[in-house]
PDB file of C-alpha atoms in Angstrom:
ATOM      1  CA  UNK D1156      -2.255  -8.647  16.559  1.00  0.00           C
ATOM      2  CA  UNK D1157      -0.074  -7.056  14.377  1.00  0.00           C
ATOM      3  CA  UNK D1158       0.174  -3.412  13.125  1.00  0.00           C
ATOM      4  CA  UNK D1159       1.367  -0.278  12.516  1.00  0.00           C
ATOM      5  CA  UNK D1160       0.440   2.882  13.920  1.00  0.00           C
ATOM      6  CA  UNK D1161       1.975   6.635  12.522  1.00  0.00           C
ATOM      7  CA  UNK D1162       1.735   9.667  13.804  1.00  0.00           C
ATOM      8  CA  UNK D1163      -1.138  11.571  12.559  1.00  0.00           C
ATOM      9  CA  UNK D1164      -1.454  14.331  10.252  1.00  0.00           C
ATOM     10  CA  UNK D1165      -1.693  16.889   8.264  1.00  0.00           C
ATOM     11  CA  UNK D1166       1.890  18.032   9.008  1.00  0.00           C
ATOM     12  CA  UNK D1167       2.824  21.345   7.207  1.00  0.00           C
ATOM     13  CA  UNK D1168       6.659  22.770   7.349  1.00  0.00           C
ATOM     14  CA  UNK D1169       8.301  25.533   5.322  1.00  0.00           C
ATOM     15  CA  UNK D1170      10.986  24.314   2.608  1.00  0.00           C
ATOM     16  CA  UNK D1171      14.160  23.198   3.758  1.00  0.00           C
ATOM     17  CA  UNK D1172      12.772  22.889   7.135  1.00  0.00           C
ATOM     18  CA  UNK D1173      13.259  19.179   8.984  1.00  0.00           C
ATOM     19  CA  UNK D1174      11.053  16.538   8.723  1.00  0.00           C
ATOM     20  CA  UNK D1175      10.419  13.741  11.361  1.00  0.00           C
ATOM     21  CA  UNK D1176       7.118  11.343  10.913  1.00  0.00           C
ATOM     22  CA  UNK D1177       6.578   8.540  13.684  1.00  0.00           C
ATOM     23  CA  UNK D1178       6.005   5.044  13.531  1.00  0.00           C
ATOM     24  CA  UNK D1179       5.809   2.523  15.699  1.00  0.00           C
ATOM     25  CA  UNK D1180       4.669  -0.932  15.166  1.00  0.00           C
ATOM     26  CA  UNK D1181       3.406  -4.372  17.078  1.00  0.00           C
ATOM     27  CA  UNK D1182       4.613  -7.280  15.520  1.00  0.00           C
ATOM     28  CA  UNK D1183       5.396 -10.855  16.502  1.00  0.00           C
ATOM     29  CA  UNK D1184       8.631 -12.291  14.889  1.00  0.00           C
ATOM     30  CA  UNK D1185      11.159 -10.546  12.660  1.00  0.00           C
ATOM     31  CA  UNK D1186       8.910  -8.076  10.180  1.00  0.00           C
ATOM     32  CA  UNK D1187      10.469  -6.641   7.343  1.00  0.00           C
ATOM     33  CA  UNK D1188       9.615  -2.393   7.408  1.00  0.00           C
ATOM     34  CA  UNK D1189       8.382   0.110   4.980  1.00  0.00           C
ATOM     35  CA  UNK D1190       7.846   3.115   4.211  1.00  0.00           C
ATOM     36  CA  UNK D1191       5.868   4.137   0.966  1.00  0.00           C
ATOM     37  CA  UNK D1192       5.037   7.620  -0.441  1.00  0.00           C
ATOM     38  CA  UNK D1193       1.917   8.381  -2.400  1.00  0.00           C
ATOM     39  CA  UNK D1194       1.682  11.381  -4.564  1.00  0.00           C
ATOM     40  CA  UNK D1195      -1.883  12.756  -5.538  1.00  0.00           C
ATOM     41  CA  UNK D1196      -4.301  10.395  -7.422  1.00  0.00           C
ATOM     42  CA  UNK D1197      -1.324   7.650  -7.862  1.00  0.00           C
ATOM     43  CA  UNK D1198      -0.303   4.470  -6.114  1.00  0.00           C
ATOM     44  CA  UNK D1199       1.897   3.677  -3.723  1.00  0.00           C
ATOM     45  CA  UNK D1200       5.608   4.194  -4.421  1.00  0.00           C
ATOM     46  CA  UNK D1201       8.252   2.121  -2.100  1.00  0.00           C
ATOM     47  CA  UNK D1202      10.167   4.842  -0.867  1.00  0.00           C
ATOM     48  CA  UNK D1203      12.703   2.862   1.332  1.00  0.00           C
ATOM     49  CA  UNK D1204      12.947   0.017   3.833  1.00  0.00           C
ATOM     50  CA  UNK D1205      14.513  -2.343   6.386  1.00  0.00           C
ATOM     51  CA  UNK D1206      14.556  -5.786   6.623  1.00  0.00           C
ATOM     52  CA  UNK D1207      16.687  -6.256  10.416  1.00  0.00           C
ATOM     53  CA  UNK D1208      16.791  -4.819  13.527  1.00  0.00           C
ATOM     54  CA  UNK D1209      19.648  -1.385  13.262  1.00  0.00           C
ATOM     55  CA  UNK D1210      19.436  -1.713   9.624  1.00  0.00           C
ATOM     56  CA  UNK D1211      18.889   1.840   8.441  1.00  0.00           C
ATOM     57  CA  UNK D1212      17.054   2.570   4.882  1.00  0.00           C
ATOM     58  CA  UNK D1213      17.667   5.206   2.903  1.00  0.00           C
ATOM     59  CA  UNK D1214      16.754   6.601  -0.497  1.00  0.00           C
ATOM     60  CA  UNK D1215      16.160  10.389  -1.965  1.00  0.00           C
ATOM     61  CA  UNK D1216      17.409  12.058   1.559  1.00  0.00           C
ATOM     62  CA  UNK D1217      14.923  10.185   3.548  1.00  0.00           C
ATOM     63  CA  UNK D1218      16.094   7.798   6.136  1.00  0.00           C
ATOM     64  CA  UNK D1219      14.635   5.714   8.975  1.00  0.00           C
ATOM     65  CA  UNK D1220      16.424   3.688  11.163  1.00  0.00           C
ATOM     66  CA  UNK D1221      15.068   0.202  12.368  1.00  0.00           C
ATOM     67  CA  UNK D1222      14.821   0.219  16.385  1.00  0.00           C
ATOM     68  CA  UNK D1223      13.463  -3.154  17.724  1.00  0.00           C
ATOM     69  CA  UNK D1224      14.030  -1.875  21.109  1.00  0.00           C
ATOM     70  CA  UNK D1225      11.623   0.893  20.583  1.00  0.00           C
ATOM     71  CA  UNK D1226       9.601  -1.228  17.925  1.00  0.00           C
ATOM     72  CA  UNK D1227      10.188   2.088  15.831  1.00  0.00           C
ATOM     73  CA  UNK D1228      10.974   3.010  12.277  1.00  0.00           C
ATOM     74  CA  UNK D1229      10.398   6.770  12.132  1.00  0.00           C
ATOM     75  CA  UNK D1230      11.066   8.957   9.009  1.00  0.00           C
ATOM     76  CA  UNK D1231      13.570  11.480   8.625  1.00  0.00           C
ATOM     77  CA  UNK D1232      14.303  14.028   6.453  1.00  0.00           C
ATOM     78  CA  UNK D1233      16.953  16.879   6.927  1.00  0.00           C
ATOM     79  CA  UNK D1234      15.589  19.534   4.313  1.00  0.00           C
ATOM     80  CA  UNK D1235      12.228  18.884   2.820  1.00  0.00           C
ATOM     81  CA  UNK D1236      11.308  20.351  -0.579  1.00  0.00           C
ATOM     82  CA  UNK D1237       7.715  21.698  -2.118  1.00  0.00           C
ATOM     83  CA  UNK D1238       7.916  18.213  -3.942  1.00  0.00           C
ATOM     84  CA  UNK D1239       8.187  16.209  -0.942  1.00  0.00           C
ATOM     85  CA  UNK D1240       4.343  16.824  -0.453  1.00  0.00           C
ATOM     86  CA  UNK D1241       2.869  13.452  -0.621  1.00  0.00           C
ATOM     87  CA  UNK D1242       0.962  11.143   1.492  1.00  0.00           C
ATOM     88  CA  UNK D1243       3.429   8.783   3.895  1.00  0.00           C
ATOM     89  CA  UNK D1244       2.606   5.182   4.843  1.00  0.00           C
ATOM     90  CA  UNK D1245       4.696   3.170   7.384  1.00  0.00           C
ATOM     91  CA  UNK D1246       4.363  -0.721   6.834  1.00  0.00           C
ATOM     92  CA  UNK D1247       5.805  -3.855   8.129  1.00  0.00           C
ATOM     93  CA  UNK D1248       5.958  -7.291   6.211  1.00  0.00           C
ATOM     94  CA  UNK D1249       5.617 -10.276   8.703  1.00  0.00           C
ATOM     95  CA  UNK D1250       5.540 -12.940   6.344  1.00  0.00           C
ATOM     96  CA  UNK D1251       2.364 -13.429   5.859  1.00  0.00           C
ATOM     97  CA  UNK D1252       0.559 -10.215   5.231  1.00  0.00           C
ATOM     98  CA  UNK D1253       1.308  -6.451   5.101  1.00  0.00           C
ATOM     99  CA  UNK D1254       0.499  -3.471   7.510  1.00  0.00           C
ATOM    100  CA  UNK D1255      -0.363  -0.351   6.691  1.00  0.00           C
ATOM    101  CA  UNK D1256      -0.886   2.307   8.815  1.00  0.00           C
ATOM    102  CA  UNK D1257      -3.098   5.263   8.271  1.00  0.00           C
ATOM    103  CA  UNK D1258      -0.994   8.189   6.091  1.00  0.00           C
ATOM    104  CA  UNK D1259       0.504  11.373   7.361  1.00  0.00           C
ATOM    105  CA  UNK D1260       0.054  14.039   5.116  1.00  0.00           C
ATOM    106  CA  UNK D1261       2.995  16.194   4.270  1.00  0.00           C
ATOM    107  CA  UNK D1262       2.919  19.575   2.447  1.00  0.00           C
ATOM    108  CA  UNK D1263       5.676  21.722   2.333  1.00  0.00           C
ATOM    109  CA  UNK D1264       5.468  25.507   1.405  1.00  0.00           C
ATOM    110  CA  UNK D1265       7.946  27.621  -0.079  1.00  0.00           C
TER     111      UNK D1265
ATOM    112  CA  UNK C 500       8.995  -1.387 -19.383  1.00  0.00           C
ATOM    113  CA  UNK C 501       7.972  -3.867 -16.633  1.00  0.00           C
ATOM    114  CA  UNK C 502       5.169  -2.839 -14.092  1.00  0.00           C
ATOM    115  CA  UNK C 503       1.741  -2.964 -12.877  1.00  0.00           C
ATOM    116  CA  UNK C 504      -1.043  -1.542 -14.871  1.00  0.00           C
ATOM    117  CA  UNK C 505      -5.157  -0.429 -13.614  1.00  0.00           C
ATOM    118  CA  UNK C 506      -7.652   0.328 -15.940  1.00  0.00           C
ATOM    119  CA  UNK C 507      -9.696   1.989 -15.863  1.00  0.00           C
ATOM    120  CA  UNK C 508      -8.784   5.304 -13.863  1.00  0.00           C
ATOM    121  CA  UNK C 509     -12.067   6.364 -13.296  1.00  0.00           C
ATOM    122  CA  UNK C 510     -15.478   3.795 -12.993  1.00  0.00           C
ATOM    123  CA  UNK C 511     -18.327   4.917 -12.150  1.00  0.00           C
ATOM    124  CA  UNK C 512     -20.935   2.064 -10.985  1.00  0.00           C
ATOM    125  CA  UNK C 513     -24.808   2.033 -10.961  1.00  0.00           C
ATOM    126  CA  UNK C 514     -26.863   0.762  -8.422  1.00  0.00           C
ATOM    127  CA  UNK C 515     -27.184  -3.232  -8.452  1.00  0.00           C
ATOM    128  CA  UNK C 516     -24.930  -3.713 -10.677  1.00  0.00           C
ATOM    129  CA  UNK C 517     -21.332  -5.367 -10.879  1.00  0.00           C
ATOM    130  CA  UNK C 518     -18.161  -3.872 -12.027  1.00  0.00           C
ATOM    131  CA  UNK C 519     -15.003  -5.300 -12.736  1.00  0.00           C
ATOM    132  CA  UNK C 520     -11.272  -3.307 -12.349  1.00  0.00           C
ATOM    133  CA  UNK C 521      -8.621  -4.932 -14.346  1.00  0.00           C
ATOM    134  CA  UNK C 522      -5.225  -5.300 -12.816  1.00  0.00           C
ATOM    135  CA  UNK C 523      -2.070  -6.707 -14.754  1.00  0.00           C
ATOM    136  CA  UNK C 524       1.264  -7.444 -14.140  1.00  0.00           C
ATOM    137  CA  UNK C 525       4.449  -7.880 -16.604  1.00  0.00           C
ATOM    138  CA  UNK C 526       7.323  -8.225 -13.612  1.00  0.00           C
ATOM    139  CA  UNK C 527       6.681 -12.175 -13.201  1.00  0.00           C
ATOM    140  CA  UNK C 528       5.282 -11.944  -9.822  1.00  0.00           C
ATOM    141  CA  UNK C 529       3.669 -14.694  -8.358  1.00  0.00           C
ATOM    142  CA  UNK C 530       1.940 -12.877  -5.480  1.00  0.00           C
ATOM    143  CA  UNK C 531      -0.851 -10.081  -6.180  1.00  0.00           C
ATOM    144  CA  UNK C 532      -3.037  -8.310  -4.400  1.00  0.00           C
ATOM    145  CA  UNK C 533      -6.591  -5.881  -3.809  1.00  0.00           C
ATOM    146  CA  UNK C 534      -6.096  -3.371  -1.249  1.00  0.00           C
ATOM    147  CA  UNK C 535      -9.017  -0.418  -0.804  1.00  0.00           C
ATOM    148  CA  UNK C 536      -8.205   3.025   0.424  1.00  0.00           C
ATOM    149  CA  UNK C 537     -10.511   5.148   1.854  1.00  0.00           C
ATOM    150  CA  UNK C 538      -9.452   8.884   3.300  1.00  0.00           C
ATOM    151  CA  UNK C 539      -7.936   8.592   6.878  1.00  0.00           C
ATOM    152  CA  UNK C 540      -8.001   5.004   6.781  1.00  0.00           C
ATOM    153  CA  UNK C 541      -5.122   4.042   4.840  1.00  0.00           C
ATOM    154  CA  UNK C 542      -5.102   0.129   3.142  1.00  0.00           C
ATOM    155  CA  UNK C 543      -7.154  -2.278   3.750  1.00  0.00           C
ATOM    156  CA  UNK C 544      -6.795  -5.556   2.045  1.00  0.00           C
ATOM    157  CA  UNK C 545      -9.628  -7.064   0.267  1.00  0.00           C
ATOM    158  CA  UNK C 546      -8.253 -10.104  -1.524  1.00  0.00           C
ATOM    159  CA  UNK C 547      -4.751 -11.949  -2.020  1.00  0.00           C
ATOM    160  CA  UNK C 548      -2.990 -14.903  -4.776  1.00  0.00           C
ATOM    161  CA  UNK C 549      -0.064 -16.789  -3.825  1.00  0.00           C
ATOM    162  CA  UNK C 550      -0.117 -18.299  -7.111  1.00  0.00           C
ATOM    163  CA  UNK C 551      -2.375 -18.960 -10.343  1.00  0.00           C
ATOM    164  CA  UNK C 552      -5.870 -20.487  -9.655  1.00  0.00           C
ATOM    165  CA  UNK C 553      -5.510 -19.749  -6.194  1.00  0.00           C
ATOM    166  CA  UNK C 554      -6.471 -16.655  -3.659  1.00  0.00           C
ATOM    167  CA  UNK C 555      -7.762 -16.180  -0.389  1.00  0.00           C
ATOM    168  CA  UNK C 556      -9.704 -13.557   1.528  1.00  0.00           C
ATOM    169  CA  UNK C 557      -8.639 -10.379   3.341  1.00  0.00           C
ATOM    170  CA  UNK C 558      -9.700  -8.103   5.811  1.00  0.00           C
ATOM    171  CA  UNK C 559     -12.732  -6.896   3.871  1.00  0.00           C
ATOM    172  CA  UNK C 560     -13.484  -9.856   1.225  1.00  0.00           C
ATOM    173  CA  UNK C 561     -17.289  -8.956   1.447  1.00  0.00           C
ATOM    174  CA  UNK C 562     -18.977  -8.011  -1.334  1.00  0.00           C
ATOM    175  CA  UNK C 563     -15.571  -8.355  -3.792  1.00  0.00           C
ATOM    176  CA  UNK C 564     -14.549 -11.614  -5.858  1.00  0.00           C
ATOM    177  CA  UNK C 565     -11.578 -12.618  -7.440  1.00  0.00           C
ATOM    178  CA  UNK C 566     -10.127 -14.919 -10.344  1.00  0.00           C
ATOM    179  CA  UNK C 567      -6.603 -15.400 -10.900  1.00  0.00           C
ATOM    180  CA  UNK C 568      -6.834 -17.400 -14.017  1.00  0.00           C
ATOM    181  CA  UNK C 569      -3.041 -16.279 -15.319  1.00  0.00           C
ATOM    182  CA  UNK C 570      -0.013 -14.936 -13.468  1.00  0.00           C
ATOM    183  CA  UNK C 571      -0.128 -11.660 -14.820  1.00  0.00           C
ATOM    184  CA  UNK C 572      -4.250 -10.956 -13.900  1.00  0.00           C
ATOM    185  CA  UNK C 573      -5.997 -10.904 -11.041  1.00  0.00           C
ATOM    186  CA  UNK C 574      -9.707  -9.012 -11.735  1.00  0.00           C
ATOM    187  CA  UNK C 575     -11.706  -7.440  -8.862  1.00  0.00           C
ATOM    188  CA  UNK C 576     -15.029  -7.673  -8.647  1.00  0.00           C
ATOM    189  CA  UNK C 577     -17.144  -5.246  -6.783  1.00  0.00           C
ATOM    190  CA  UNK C 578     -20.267  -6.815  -7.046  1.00  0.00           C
ATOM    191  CA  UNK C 579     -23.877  -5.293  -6.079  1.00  0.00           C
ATOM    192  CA  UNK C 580     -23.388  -6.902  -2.240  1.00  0.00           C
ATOM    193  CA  UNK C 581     -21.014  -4.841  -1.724  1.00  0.00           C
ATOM    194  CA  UNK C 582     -23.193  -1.460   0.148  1.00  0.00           C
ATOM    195  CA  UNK C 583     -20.269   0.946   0.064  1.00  0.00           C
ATOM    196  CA  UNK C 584     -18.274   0.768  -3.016  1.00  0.00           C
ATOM    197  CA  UNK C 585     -16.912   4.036  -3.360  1.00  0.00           C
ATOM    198  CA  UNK C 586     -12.960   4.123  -2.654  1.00  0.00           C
ATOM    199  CA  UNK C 587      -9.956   4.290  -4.328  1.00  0.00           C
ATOM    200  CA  UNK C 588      -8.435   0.976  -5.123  1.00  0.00           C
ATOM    201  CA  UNK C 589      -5.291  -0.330  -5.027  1.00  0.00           C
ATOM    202  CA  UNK C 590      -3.499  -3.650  -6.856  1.00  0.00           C
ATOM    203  CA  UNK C 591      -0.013  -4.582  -5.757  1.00  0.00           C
ATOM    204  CA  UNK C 592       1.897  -7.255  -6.727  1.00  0.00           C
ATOM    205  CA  UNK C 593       5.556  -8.639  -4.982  1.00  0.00           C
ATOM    206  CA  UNK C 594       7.867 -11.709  -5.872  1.00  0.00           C
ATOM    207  CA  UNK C 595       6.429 -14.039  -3.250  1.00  0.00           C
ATOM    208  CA  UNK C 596       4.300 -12.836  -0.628  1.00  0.00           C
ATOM    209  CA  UNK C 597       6.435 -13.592   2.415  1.00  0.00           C
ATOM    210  CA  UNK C 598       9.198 -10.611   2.806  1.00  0.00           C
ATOM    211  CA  UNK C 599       9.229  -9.142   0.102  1.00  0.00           C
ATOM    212  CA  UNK C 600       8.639  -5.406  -1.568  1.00  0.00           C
ATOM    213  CA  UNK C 601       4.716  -4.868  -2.842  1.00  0.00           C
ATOM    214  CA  UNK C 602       4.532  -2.890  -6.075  1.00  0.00           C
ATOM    215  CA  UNK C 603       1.579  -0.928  -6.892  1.00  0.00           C
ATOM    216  CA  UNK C 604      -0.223   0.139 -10.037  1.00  0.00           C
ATOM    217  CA  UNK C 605      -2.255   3.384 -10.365  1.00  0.00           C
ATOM    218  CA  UNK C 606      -5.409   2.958  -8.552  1.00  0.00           C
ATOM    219  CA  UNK C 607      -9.057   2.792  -9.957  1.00  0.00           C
ATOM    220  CA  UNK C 608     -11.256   5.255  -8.681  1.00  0.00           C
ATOM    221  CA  UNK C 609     -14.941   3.990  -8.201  1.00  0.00           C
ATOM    222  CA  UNK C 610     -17.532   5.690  -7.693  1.00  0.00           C
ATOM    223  CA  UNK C 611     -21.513   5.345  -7.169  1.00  0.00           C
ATOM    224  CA  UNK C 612     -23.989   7.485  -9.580  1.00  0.00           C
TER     225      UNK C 612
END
């Protein structure tokens, strides 16, 4: 079936350090991908996306590239900051439900 | 200001007995949704509406209803079947549910005295 699977956590870096978080996903069709950010006792915020094959989303510094031939969409950052630290959740859209996968916690120190 | 709006924050729920988190909606979505998040397992989703007067089941309907009476509510119900209650829950809403953005709300925080 369909999903999403993310690279676990928790992932710690130093400020201005860069950030890469995995995801790869299983899908049949064309899904639309996600990834959302959640800060601490909030909801989910849509932090950027992709809805085609090489499109690349890209919003705050974050990117992530969508690679059907790798069925991957992994998040990049080039210099993270202490208010990057959030929970991270990879998604794909295929139509007719979401995916979420897991989280990867991110906490940056300065 | 248009968005999606939990209340309450915080619920706490006594044994046997049903609770009900309030979810609304002022961005004129016709999809919404119940997802439940529980540490290290990211979102599961509990219940869905395509439109008004209509929703079907998710992953993890048991123990939860739903009513979607108007397009800007759709009430969860975690009712006394349900063994496990304590999570942190989630309503999201999106223009139409195929391909397209989910927006969330807060969360509601249950938990079991």
């Amino acid at each position: 079936g369909d999903s999403v699977t993310q690279m676990e956590g928790p992932v710690t870096l130093s400020e201005e350090a860069f950030l890469t978080i995995n995801c790869t996903y299983t899908a049949t069709g064309y899904p639309s991908l996600f990834w959302y950010v959640q800060y601490p006792g909030e909801g989910l915020q849509l932090l950027l996306k992709a809805t085609k094959a090489d499109d690349k989303g890209s919003n705050k510094g974050f990117e992530a590239t969508y690679r059907k031939e790798t069925t991957s969409f992994h998040l990049e950052k080039g210099s993270v900051q202490v208010s990057d630290s959030a929970v991270y959740f990879c998604a794909l859209n295929t139509g007719n439900q979401f995916y979420f996968g897991t989280g990867t916690s991110l906490t940056v120190i300065p | 200001d248009g968005g999606i709006t939990q209340s309450p924050k915080y619920l706490f729920r006594k044994e046997g007995q049903n609770v009900t988190l309030s979810c609304e909606q002022n961005l004129n979505h016709d999809a919404m949704y119940w997802y439940r998040q529980d540490p290290g397992q990211g979102l599961r989703l509990i219940y869905y509406s395509q439109i008004v007067n209509d929703f079907q089941k998710g992953d993890i309907a048991e123990g939860y209803s739903v009513s979607r009476e108007k397009k800007e509510s759709f009430p969860l119900t975690v009712t006394s079947a349900q063994k496990n209650p304590t999570a942190f829950y989630l309503c999201a809403s999106s223009i139409r549910t195929e391909e397209e953005t989910q927006y969330f709300g807060p969360g509601t925080r249950l938990l079991v005295l």
